[in-house]
PDB file of C-alpha atoms in Angstrom:
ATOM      1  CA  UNK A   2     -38.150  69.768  89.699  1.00  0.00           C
ATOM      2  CA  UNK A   3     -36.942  72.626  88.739  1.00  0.00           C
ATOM      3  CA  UNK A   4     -33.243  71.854  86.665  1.00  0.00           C
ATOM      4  CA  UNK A   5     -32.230  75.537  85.519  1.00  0.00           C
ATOM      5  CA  UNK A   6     -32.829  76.662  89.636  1.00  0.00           C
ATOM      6  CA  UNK A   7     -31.888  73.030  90.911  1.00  0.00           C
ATOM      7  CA  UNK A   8     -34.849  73.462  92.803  1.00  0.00           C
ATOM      8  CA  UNK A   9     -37.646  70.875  94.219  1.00  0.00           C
ATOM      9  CA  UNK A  10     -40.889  72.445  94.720  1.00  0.00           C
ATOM     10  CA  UNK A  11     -43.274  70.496  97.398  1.00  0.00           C
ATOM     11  CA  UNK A  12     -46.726  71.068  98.577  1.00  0.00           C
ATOM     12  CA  UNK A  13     -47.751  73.988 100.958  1.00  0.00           C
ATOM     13  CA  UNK A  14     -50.013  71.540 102.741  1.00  0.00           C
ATOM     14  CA  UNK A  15     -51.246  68.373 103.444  1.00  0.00           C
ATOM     15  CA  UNK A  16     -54.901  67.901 103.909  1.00  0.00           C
ATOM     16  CA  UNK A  17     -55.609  65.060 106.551  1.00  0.00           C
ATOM     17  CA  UNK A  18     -59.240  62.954 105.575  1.00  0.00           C
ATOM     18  CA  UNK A  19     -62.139  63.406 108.281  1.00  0.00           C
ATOM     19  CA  UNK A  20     -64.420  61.187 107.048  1.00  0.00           C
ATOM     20  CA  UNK A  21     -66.931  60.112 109.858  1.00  0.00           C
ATOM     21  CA  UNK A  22     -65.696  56.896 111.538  1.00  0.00           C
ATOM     22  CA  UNK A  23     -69.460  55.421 111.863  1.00  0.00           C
ATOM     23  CA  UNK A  24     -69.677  54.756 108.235  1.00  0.00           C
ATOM     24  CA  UNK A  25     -67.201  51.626 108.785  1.00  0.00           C
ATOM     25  CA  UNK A  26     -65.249  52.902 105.397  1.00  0.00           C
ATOM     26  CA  UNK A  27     -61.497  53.260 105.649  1.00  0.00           C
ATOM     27  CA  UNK A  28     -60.320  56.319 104.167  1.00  0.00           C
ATOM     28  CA  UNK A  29     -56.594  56.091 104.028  1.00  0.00           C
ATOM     29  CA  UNK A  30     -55.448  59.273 101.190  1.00  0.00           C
ATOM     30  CA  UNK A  31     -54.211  62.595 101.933  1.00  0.00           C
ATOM     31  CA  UNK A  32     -54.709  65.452  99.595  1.00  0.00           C
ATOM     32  CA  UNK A  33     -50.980  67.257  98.535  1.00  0.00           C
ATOM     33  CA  UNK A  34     -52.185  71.509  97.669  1.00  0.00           C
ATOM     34  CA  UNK A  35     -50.125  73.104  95.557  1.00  0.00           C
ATOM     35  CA  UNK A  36     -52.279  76.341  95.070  1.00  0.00           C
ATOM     36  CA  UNK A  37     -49.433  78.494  96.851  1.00  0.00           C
ATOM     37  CA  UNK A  38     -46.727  77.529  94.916  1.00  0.00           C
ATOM     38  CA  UNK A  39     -48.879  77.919  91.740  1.00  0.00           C
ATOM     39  CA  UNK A  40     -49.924  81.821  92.315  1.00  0.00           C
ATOM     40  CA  UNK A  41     -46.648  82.606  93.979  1.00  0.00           C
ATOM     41  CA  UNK A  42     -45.116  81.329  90.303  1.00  0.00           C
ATOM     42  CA  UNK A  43     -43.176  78.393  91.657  1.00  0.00           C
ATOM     43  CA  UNK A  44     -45.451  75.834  89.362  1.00  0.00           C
ATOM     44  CA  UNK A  45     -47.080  76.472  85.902  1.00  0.00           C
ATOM     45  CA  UNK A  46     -50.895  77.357  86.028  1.00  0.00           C
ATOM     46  CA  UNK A  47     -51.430  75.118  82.754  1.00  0.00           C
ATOM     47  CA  UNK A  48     -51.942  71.430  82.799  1.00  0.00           C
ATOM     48  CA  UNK A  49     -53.713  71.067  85.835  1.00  0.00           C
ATOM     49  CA  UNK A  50     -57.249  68.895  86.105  1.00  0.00           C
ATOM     50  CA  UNK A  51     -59.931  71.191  86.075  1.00  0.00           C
ATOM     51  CA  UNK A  52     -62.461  69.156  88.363  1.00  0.00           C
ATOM     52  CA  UNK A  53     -66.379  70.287  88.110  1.00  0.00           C
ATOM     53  CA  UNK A  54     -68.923  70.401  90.897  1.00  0.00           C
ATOM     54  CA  UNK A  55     -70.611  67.852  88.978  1.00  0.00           C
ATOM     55  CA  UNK A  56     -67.711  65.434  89.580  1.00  0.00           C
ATOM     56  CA  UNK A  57     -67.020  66.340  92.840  1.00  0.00           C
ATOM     57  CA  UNK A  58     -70.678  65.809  94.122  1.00  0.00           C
ATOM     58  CA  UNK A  59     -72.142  63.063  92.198  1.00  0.00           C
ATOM     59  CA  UNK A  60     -71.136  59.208  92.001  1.00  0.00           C
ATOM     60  CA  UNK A  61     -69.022  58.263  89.641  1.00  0.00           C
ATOM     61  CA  UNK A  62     -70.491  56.896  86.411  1.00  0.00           C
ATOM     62  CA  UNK A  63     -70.164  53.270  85.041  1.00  0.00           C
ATOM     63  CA  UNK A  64     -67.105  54.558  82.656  1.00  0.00           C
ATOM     64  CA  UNK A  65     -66.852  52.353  79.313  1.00  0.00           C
ATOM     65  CA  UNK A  66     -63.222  52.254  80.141  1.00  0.00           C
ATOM     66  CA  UNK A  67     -61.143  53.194  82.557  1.00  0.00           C
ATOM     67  CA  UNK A  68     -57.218  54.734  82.571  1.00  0.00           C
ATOM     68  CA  UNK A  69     -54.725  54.789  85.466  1.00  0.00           C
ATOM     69  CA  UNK A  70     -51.886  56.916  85.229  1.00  0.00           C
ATOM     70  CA  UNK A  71     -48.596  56.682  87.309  1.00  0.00           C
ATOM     71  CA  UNK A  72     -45.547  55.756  88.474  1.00  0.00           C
ATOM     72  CA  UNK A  73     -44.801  51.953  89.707  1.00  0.00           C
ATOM     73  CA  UNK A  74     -41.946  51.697  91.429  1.00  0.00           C
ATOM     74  CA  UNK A  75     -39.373  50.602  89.587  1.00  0.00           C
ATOM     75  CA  UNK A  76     -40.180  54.351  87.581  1.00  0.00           C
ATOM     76  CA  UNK A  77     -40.499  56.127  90.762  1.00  0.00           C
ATOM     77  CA  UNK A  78     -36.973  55.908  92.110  1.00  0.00           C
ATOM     78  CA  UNK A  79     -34.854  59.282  91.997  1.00  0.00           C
ATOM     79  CA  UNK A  80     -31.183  59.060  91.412  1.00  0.00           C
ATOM     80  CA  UNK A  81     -30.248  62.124  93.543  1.00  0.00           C
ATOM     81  CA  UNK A  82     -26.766  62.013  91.831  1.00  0.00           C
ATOM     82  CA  UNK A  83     -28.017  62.447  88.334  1.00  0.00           C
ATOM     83  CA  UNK A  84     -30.864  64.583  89.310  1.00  0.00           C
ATOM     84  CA  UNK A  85     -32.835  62.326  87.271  1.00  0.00           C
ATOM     85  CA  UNK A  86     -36.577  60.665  87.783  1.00  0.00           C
ATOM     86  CA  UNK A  87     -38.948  58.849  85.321  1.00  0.00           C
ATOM     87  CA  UNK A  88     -40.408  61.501  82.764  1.00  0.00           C
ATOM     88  CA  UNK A  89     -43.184  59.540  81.443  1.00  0.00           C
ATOM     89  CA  UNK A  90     -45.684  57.517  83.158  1.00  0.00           C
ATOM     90  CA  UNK A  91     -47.261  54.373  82.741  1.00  0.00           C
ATOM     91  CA  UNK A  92     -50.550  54.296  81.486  1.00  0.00           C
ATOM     92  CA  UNK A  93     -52.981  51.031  81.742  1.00  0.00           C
ATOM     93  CA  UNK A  94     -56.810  50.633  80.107  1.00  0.00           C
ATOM     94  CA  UNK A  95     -58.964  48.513  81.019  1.00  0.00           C
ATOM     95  CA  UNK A  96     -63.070  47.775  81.917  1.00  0.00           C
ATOM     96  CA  UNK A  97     -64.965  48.048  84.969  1.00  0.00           C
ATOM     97  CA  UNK A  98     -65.436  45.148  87.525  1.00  0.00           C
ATOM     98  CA  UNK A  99     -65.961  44.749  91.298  1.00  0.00           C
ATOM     99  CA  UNK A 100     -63.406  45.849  93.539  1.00  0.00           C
ATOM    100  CA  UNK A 101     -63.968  43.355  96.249  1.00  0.00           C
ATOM    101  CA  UNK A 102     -62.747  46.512  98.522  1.00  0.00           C
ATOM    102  CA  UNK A 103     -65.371  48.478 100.808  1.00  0.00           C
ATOM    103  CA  UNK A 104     -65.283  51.900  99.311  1.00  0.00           C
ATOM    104  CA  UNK A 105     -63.358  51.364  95.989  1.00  0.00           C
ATOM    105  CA  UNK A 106     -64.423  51.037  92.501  1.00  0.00           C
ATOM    106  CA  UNK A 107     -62.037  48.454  90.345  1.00  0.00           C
ATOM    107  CA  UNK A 108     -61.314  47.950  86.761  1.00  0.00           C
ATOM    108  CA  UNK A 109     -59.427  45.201  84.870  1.00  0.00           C
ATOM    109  CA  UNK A 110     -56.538  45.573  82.655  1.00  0.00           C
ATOM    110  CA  UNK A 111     -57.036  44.612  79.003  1.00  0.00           C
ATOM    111  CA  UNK A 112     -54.170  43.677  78.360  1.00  0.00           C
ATOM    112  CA  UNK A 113     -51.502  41.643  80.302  1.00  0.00           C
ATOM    113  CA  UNK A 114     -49.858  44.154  82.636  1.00  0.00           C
ATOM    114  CA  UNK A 115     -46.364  43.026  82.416  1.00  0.00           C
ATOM    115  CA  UNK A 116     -45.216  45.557  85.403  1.00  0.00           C
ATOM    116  CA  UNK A 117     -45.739  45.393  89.360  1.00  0.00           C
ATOM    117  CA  UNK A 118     -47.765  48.268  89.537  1.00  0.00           C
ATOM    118  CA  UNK A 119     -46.893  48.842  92.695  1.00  0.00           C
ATOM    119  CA  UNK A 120     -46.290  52.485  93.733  1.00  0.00           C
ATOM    120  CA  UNK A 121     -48.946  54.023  91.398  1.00  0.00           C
ATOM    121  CA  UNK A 122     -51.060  54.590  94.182  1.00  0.00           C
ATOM    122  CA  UNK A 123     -52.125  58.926  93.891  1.00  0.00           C
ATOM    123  CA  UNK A 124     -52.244  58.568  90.628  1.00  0.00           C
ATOM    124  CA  UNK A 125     -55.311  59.929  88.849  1.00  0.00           C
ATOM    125  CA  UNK A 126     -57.641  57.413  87.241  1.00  0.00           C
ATOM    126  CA  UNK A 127     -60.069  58.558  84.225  1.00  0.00           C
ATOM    127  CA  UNK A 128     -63.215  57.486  82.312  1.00  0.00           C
ATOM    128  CA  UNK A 129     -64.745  57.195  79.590  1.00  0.00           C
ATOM    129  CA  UNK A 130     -68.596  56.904  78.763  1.00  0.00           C
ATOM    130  CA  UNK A 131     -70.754  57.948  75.835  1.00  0.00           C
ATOM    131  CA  UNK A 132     -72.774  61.539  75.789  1.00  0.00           C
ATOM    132  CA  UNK A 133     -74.808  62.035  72.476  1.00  0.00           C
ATOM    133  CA  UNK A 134     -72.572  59.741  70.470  1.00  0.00           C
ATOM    134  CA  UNK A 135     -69.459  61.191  71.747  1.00  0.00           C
ATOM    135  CA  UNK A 136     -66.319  59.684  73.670  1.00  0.00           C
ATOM    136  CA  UNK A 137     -65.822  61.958  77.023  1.00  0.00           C
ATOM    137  CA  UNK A 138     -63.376  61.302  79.740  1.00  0.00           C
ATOM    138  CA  UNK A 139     -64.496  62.678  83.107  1.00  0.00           C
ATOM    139  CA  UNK A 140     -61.971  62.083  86.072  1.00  0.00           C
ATOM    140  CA  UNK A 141     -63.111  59.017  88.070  1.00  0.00           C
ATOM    141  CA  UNK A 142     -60.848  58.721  91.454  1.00  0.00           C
ATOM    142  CA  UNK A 143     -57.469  58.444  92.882  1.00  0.00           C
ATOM    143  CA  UNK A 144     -55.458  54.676  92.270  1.00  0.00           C
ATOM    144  CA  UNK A 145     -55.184  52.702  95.241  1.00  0.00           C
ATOM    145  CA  UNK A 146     -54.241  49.079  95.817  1.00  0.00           C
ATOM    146  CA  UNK A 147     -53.297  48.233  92.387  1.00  0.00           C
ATOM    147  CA  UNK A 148     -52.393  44.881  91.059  1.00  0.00           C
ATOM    148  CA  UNK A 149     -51.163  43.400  87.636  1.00  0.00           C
ATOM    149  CA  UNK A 150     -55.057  41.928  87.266  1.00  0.00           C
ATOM    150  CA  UNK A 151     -57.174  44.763  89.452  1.00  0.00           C
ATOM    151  CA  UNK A 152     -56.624  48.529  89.444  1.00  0.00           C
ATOM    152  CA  UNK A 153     -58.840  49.678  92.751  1.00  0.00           C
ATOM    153  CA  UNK A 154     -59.471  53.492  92.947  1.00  0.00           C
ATOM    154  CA  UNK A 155     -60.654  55.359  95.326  1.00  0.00           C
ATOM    155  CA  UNK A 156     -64.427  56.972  93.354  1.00  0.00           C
ATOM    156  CA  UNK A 157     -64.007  61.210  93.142  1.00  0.00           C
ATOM    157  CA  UNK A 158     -67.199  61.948  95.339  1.00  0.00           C
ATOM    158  CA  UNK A 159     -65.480  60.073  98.150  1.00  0.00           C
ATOM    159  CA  UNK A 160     -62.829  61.994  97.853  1.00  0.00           C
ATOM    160  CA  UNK A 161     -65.009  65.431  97.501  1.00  0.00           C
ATOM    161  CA  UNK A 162     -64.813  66.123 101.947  1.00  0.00           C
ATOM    162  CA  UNK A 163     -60.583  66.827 101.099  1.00  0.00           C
ATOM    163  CA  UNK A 164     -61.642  68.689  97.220  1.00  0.00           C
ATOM    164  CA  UNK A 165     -63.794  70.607  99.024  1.00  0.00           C
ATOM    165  CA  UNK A 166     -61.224  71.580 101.945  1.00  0.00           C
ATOM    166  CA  UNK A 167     -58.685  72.905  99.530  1.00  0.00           C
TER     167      UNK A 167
END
């Protein structure tokens, strides 16, 4: 949103999955590109993920913790009247654990998530593991399916056939 031009700008594209239907997997995300309205000026180049081959390509490393960003529902509304919309997101930690989904890695909360999480779902989910005594966070996936006791996400080399497209 842009407030001085009372502007909304959107994505130039949608990128549909193709994912091959014999490996029994749904695949239900869509990737949003924004590239064109970045380098025609429309978006700031800074703060964007800056996602490595290695990520894209390789599975997704048991993470020490996890971290799901986003905005549940009762954050995501827009009150078109005020022009106004959530400007912070909600941010939950928590350790891996099965996802019970085909395709999805999981982790649970640490705390008591005392929101319906509901809505979150796009949101980017990060981890954190140990390299030479040091705390990295590498991206891990894209939230799906979240509830208050299971955050499912959707691993970043499953989602490397739409990276890859864009």
């Amino acid at each position: 949103m842009d407030y001085s031009a009372n502007s909304l700008v959107s994505s130039s594209m949608v990128v549909f999955p193709e994912e091959s239907s014999t490996e029994g997997q749904a695949y239900d995300c869509l990737l949003f590109e924004y590239t064109t309205s970045v380098t025609e000026g429309k978006l700031t180049p800074h703060g964007w993920y800056k996602l490595s081959e290695i990520e894209r390509q390789y599975p997704t490393p048991a993470p020490i913790l996890a971290c799901a960003i986003g905005y549940p529902s009762y954050r995501n509304e827009i009150n078109y009247d005020t022009k106004h919309f959530g400007v912070s997101p909600n941010i939950v930690w928590g350790q891996e654990t099965n996802s019970g989904m085909e395709g999805r890695l999981a982790f649970k909360p640490l705390n008591e998530v005392l929101f319906d999480p509901s809505g979150m779902s796009g949101g980017p989910v990060f981890g954190c593991k140990l390299v030479e005594e040091k705390l990295v966070m590498f991206f891990a996936g894209v939230l799906t399916n979240a509830t208050k006791k299971k955050f499912n996400f959707m691993p970043v080399n499953r989602l490397s056939g739409l990276l890859n497209h864009s």
